Each structure stands twice: as structure tokens, then as C-alpha cells.
Tab-separated table of C-alpha atoms and ligand atoms in Angstrom:
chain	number	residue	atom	x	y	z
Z	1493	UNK	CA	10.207	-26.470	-21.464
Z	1494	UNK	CA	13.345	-26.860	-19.561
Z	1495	UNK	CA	12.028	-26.584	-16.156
Z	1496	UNK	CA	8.810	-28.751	-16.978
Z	1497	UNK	CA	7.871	-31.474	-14.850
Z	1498	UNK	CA	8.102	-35.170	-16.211
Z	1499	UNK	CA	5.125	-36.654	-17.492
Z	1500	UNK	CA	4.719	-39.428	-15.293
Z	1501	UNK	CA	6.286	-39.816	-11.741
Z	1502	UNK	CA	9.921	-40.518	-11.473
Z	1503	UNK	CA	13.434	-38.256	-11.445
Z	1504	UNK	CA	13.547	-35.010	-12.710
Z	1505	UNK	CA	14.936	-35.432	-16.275
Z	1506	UNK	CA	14.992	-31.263	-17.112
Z	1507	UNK	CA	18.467	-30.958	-17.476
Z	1508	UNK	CA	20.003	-34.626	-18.199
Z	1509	UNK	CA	20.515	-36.629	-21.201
Z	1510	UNK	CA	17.225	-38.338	-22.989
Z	1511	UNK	CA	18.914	-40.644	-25.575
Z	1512	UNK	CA	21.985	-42.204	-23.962
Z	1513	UNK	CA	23.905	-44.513	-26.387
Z	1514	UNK	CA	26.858	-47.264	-25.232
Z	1515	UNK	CA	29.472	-49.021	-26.893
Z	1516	UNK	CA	29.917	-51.338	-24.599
Z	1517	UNK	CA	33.777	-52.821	-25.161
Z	1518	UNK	CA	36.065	-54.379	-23.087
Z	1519	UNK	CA	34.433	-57.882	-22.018
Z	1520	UNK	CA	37.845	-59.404	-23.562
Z	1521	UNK	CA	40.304	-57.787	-22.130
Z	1522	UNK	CA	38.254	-57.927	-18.218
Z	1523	UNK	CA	38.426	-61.706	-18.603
Z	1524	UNK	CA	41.779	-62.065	-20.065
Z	1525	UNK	CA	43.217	-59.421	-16.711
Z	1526	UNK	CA	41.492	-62.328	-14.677
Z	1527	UNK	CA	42.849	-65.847	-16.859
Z	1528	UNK	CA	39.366	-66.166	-17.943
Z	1529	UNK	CA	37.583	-66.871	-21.143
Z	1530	UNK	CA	36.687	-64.312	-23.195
Z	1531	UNK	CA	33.313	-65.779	-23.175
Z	1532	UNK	CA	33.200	-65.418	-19.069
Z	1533	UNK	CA	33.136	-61.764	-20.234
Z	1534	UNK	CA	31.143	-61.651	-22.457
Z	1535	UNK	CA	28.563	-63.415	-19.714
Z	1536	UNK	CA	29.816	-61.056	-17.156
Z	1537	UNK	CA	29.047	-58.092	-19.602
Z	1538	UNK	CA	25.030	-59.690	-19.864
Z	1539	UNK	CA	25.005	-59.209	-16.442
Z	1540	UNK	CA	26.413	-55.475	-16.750
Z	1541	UNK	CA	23.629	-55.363	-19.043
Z	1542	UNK	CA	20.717	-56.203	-16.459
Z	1543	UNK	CA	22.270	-53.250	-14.281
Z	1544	UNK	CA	22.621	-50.773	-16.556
Z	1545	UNK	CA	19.160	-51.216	-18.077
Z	1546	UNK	CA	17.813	-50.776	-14.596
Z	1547	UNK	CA	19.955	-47.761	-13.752
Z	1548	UNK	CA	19.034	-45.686	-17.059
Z	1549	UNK	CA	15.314	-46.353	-16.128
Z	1550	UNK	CA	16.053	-44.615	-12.576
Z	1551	UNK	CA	17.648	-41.929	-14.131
Z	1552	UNK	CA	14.800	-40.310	-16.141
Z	1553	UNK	CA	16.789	-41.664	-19.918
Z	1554	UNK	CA	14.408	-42.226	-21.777
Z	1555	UNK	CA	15.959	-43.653	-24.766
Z	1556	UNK	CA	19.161	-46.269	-24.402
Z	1557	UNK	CA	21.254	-47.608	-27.306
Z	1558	UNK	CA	23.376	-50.493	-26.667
Z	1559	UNK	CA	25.692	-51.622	-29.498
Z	1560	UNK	CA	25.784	-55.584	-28.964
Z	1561	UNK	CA	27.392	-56.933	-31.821
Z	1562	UNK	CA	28.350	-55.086	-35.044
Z	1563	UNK	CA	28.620	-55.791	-38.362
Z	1564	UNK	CA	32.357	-56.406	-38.307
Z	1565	UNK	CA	32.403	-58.090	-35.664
Z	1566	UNK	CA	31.787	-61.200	-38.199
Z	1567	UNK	CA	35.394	-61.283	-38.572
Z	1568	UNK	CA	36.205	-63.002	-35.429
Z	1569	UNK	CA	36.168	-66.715	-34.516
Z	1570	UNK	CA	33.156	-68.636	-35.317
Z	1571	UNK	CA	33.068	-69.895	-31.529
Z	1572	UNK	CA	32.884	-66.047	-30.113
Z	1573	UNK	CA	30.810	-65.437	-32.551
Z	1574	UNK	CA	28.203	-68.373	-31.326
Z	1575	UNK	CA	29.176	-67.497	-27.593
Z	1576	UNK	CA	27.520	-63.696	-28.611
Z	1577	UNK	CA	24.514	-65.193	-30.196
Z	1578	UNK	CA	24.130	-67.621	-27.488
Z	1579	UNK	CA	23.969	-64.519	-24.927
Z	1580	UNK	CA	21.468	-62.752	-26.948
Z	1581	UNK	CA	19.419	-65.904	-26.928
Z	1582	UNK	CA	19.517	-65.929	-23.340
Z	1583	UNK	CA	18.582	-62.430	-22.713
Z	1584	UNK	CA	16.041	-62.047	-24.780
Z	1585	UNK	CA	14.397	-65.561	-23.240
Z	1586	UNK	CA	15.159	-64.824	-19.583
Z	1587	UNK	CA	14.909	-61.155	-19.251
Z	1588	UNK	CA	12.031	-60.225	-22.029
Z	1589	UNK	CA	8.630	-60.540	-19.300
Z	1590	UNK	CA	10.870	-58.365	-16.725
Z	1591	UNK	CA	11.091	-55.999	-19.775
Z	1592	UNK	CA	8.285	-55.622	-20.387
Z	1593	UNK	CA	7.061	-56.016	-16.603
Z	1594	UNK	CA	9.408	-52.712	-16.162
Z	1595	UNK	CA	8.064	-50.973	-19.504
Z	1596	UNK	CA	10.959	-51.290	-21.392
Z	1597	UNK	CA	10.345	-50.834	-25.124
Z	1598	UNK	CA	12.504	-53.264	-27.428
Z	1599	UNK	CA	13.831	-52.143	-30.665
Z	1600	UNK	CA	16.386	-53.479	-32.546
Z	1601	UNK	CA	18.416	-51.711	-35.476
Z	1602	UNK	CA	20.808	-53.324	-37.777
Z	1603	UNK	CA	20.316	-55.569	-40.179
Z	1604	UNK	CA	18.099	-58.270	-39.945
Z	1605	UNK	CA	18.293	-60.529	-43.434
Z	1606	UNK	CA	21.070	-63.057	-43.179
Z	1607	UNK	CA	20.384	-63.444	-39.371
Z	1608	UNK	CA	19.392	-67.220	-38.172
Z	1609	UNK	CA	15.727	-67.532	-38.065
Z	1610	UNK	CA	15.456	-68.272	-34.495
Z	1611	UNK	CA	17.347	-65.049	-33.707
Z	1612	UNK	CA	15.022	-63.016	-35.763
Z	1613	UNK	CA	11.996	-64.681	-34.340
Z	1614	UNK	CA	13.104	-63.732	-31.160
Z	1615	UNK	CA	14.331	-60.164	-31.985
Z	1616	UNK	CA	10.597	-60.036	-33.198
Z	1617	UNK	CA	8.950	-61.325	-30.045
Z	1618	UNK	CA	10.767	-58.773	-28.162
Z	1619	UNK	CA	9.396	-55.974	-30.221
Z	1620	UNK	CA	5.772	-56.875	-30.631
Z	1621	UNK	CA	5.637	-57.803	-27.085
Z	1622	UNK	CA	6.889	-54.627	-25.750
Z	1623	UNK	CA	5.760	-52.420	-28.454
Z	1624	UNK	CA	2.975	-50.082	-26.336
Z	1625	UNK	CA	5.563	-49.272	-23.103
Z	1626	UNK	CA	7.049	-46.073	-22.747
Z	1627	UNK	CA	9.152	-45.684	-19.914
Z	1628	UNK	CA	12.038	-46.554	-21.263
Z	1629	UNK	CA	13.172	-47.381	-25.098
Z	1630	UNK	CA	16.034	-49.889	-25.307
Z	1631	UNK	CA	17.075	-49.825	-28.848
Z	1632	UNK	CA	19.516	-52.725	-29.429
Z	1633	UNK	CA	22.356	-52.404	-32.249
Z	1634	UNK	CA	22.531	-55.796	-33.248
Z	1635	UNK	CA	24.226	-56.290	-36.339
Z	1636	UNK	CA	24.759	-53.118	-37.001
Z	1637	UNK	CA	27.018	-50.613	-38.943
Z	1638	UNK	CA	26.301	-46.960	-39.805
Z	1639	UNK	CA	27.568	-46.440	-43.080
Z	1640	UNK	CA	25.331	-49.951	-44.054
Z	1641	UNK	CA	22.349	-48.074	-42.323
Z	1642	UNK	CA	23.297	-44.657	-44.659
Z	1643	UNK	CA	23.798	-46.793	-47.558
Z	1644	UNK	CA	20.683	-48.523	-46.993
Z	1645	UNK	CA	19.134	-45.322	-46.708
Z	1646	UNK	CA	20.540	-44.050	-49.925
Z	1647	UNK	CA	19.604	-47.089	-51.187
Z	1648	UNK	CA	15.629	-46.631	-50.985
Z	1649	UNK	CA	16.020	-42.978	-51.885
Z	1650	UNK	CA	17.800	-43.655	-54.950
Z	1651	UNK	CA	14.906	-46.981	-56.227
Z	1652	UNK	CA	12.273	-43.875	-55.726
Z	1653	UNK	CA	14.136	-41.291	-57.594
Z	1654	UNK	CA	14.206	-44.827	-60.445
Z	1655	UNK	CA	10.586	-45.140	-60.112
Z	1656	UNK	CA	9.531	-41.748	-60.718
Z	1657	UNK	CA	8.514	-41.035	-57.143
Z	1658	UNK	CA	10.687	-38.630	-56.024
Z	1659	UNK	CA	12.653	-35.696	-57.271
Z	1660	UNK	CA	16.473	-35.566	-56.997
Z	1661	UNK	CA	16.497	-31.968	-55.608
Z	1662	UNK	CA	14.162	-33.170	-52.742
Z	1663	UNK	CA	16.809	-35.066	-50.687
Z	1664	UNK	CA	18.411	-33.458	-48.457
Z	1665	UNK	CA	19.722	-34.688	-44.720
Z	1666	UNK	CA	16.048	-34.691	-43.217
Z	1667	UNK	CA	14.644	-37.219	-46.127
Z	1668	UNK	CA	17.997	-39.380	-45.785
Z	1669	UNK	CA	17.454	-39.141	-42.178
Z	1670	UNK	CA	13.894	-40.397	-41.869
Z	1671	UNK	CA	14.670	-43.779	-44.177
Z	1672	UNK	CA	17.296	-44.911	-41.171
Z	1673	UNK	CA	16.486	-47.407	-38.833
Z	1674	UNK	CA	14.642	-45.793	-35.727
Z	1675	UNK	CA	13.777	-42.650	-37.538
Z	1676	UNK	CA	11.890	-41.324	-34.613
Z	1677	UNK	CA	14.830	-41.514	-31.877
Z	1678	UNK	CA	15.895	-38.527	-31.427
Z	1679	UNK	CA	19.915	-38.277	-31.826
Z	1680	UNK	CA	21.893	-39.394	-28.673
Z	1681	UNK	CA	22.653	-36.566	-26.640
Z	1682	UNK	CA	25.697	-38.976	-24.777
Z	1683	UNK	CA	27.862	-41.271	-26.755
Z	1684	UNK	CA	29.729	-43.345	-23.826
Z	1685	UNK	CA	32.398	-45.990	-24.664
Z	1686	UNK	CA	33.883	-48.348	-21.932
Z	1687	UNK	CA	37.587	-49.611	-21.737
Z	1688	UNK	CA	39.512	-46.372	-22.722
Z	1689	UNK	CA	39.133	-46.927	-26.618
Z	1690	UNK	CA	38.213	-43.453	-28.348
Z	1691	UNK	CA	36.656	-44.256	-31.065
Z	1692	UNK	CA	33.066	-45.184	-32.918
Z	1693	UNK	CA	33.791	-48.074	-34.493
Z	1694	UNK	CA	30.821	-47.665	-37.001
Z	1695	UNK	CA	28.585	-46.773	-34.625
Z	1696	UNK	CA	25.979	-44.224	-34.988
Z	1697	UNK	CA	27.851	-41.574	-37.241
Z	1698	UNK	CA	25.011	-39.901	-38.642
Z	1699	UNK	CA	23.179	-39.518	-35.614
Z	1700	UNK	CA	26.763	-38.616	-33.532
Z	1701	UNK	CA	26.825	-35.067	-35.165
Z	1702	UNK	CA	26.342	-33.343	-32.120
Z	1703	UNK	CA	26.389	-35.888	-29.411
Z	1704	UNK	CA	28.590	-35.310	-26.514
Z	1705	UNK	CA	31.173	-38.407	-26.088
Z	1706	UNK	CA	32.737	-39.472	-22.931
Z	1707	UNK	CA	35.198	-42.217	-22.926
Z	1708	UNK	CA	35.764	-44.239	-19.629
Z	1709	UNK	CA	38.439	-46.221	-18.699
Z	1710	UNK	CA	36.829	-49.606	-17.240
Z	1711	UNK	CA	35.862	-52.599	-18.697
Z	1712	UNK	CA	32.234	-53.717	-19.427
Z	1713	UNK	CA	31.821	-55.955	-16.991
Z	1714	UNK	CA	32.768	-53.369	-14.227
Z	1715	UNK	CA	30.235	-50.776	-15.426
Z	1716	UNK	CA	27.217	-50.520	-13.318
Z	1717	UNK	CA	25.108	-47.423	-11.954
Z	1718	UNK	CA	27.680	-45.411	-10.112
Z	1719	UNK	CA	29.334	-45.112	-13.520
Z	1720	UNK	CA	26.602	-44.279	-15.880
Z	1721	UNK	CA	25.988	-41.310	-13.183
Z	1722	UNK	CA	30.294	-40.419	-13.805
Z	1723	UNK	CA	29.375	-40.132	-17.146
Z	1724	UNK	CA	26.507	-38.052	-17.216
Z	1725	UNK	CA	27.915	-35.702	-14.718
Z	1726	UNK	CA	30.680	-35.575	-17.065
Z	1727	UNK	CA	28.104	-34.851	-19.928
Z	1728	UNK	CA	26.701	-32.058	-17.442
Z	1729	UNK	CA	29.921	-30.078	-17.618
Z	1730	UNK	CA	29.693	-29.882	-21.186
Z	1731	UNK	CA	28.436	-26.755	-23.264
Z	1732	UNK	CA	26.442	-28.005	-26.288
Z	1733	UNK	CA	26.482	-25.258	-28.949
Z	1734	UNK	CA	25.290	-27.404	-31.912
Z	1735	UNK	CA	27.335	-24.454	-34.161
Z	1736	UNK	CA	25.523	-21.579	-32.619
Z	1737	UNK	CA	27.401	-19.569	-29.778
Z	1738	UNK	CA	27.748	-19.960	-25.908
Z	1739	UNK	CA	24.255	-19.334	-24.099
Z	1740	UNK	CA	25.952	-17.077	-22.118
Z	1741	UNK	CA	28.368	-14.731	-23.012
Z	1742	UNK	CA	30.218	-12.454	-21.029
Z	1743	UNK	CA	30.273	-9.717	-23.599
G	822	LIG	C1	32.691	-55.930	-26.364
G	822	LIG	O1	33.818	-56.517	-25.846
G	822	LIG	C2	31.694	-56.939	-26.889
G	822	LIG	C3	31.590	-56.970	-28.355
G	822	LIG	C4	32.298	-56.276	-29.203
G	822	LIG	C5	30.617	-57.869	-28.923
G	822	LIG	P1	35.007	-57.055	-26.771
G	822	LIG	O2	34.726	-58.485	-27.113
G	822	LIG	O3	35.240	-56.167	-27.921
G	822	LIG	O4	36.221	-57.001	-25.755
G	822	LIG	P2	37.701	-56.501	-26.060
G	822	LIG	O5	37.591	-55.170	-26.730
G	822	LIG	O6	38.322	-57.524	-26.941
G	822	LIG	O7	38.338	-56.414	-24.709
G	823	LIG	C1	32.553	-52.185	-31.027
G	823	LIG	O1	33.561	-52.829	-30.341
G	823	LIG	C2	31.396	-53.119	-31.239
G	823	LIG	C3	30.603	-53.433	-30.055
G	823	LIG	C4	30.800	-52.973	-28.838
G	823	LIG	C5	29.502	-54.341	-30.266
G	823	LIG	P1	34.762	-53.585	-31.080
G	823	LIG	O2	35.581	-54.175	-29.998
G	823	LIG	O3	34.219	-54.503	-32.105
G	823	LIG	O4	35.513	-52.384	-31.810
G	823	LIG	P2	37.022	-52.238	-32.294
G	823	LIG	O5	37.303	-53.394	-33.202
G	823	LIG	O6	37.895	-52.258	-31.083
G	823	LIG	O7	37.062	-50.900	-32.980
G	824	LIG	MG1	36.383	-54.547	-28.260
């Protein structure tokens, strides 16, 4: 399996990561190091965006998780928080037909009820338009928090238990698992956060169990192709033993 040849034409993806997931921080703090607006980086970060998107698609990922705005992220000022919106607007109206051109999947997790109607329209166009391409699956966090995605999920569990449908003793991490929000993503393999913060922020922690996390030191903005590559590299040096022991052993 290791050693078999990609489906379709493109990079050999045998030994690299296939769900790559980013929290990507920092667009503050690049534009306040240059006397710009934090909205400049926020633009600036779009445009990382566009790059990385393209990069992950060269490098055999198949799956990409970006976390764009999360659920506590609410609690800043209302103008940031229309500056975001407005930049999700714009993506999703400028860069959904190159998408989809490139074969780019759209999903979005997080929640959607409380979201303006325009934004959700949108968030839908994106995924119906996109929904039969398979080279690449961008899966956009918008919204989101993990332990609202496990409560959620505990949520529906618990209102079938209520009804009768479903027996206590019959949930274990595999039924909680399959009533989150892309159930059939496999868990990221590479966690990578920009601008030197180590930590997840609500992002992901159910699926994080065994991911591999590499924290880089540069702002959002500044992150392009050459860096994604840094980080998988880095994720190449590591030895995943998921709780089991080393594949190879001296002894
Ligand atoms: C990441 O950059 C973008 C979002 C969280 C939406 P930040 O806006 O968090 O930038 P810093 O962390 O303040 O520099
Ligand atoms: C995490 O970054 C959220 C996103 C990247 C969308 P934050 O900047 O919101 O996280 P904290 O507040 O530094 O933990
Ligand atoms: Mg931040």
C-alpha cells in the first residue's frame, strides 16, 4: 500500500501527509511589524491563501483544513470582525470557478445557524458547485470550535438515546466520531500553526489525537510553498507510533 502508485497522475504521495490542517495566525502582528492595518493582513493572508491552496495541490495532499475564523474569534471588534467576513465574501466570489476549474472540493465545518444569510448562501454555492472534484478537498473551518462540534455531537447522540433509537452502551468514540462535521476526513496527519504560537486554540481536538504538530515561526502572510514543504519535511522526521512501538527496533 505504501509503495502504490497514485491514482491519477501527479507527485508521488506514498510517504507524505494526506490531510494537512493550518491554523493560520499571525496576519495581525505581520501588519502591525509593517505600521499597517490589521486588515492589510488579513488581505495579505487571502493572498497567502491562493498560494498555499495551489502548493498543497502540487504536493499530492489530498485533504487541506484551513481554520479561517473561529468561534471565539466573535470577541473581537465588530469592524475586524466585518473586515474577515468581507474577505470570505471575496474569496469565495473571485476564486470559487478557479476552484473548481483546479478540482478543488469545498467543504465547510463549523457552525452554520446564526451566520448572515448571504454568507451561508455562498458557503453553499461553494459546496454544491464543487461537490463531484477530487483532487483536492479544502475543508474550511469557518466558525468553528471543537468542543461545540463534540458537544454537538453528543448532542444528537444523546436526542436518540431520548427517542428510543439507540442504546447507551452503543456509544463509544467511533459513533461520537461519525456525528462530527466531515465524518469521512480522515484525521490530519500534520497540524501546522504559523507565527510561533503553540497551541490549538479549539481547533480540531478530537481529530488531533495523533496528528503530528509543527509550529513555525512566520507570519501568515509570509507563508507560501517553500514553507509548507519546511513543514512537511519536518513532519517526515517524525516517528508516528499511534501507542504501538517503533517500526524498527534495534533489539
Ligand atoms: C489570524 O491572524 C487570522 C484569524 C484569527 C482570523 P490574527 O488576526 O489572529 O493575527 P494575530 O495573531 O493577532 O497576529
Ligand atoms: C486561531 O487563532 C483562530 C484562527 C486562526 C482562525 P487566534 O489568533 O484566534 O488564537 P489565539 O486567540 O491566539 O489562541
Ligand atoms: Mg492570532
Amino acid at each position: 500500500m505504501s509503495n502504490a502508485a497514485p491514482a491519477t497522475e501527479g507527485p508521488d504521495r506514498s510517504d507524505g501527509p494526506l490531510h494537512v490542517a493550518i491554523i493560520m495566525d499571525g496576519n495581525g502582528r505581520w501588519a502591525a511589524a509593517r505600521g499597517l492595518p490589521r486588515a492589510e493582513g488579513h488581505r495579505r493572508g487571502v493572498e497567502a491563501l491562493r498560494r498555499v491552496v495551489r502548493a498543497a495541490s502540487e504536493l499530492g495532499i489530498l485533504h487541506l483544513t484551513i481554520f479561517s475564523f473561529s468561534a471565539e474569534n466573535w470577541s473581537r471588534p465588530a469592524s475586524e470582525i466585518g473586515d474577515l467576513f468581507g474577505l470570505l465574501r471575496r474569496f469565495i466570489r473571485n476564486d470559487l470557478a478557479t476552484l473548481h476549474r483546479d478540482g478543488v472540493r469545498v467543504r465547510v465545518i463549523g457552525e452554520r445557524a446564526g451566520l448572515e444569510p448571504d454568507i451561508c448562501a455562498l458557503l453553499n454555492e461553494a459546496e454544491e458547485l464543487t461537490r463531484a472534484n477530487t483532487r483536492l478537498n479544502l475543508i474550511v473551518a469557518f466558525n468553528y470550535g471543537s468542543r461545540q462540534e463534540i458537544a454537538n455531537a453528543a448532542q444528537r447522540l444523546a436526542r436518540e438515546v431520548a427517542e428510543g433509537r439507540r442504546d447507551p452502551s452503543s456509544i463509544d468514540a467511533d459513533a461520537l466520531g461519525q456525528y462530527l462535521d466531515a465524518p469521512d476526513i480522515p484525521d490530519p496527519d500534520l497540524i501546522i500553526r504559523t507565527s510561533g504560537e503553540q497551541r490549538l486554540s479549539n481547533f480540531l481536538m478530537w481529530q488531533a489525537a495523533y496528528s503530528e504538530l509543527v509550529f513555525v515561526p512566520i507570519h501568515w502572510p509570509d507563508f507560501d510553498k517553500a514553507a509548507l514543504e519546511g513543514a512537511i519535511a519536518e513532519y517526515a522526521r517524525r516517528e508516528r507510533r499511534f501507542g504501538g512501538l517503533a517500526a524498527k527496533t534495534g533489539s
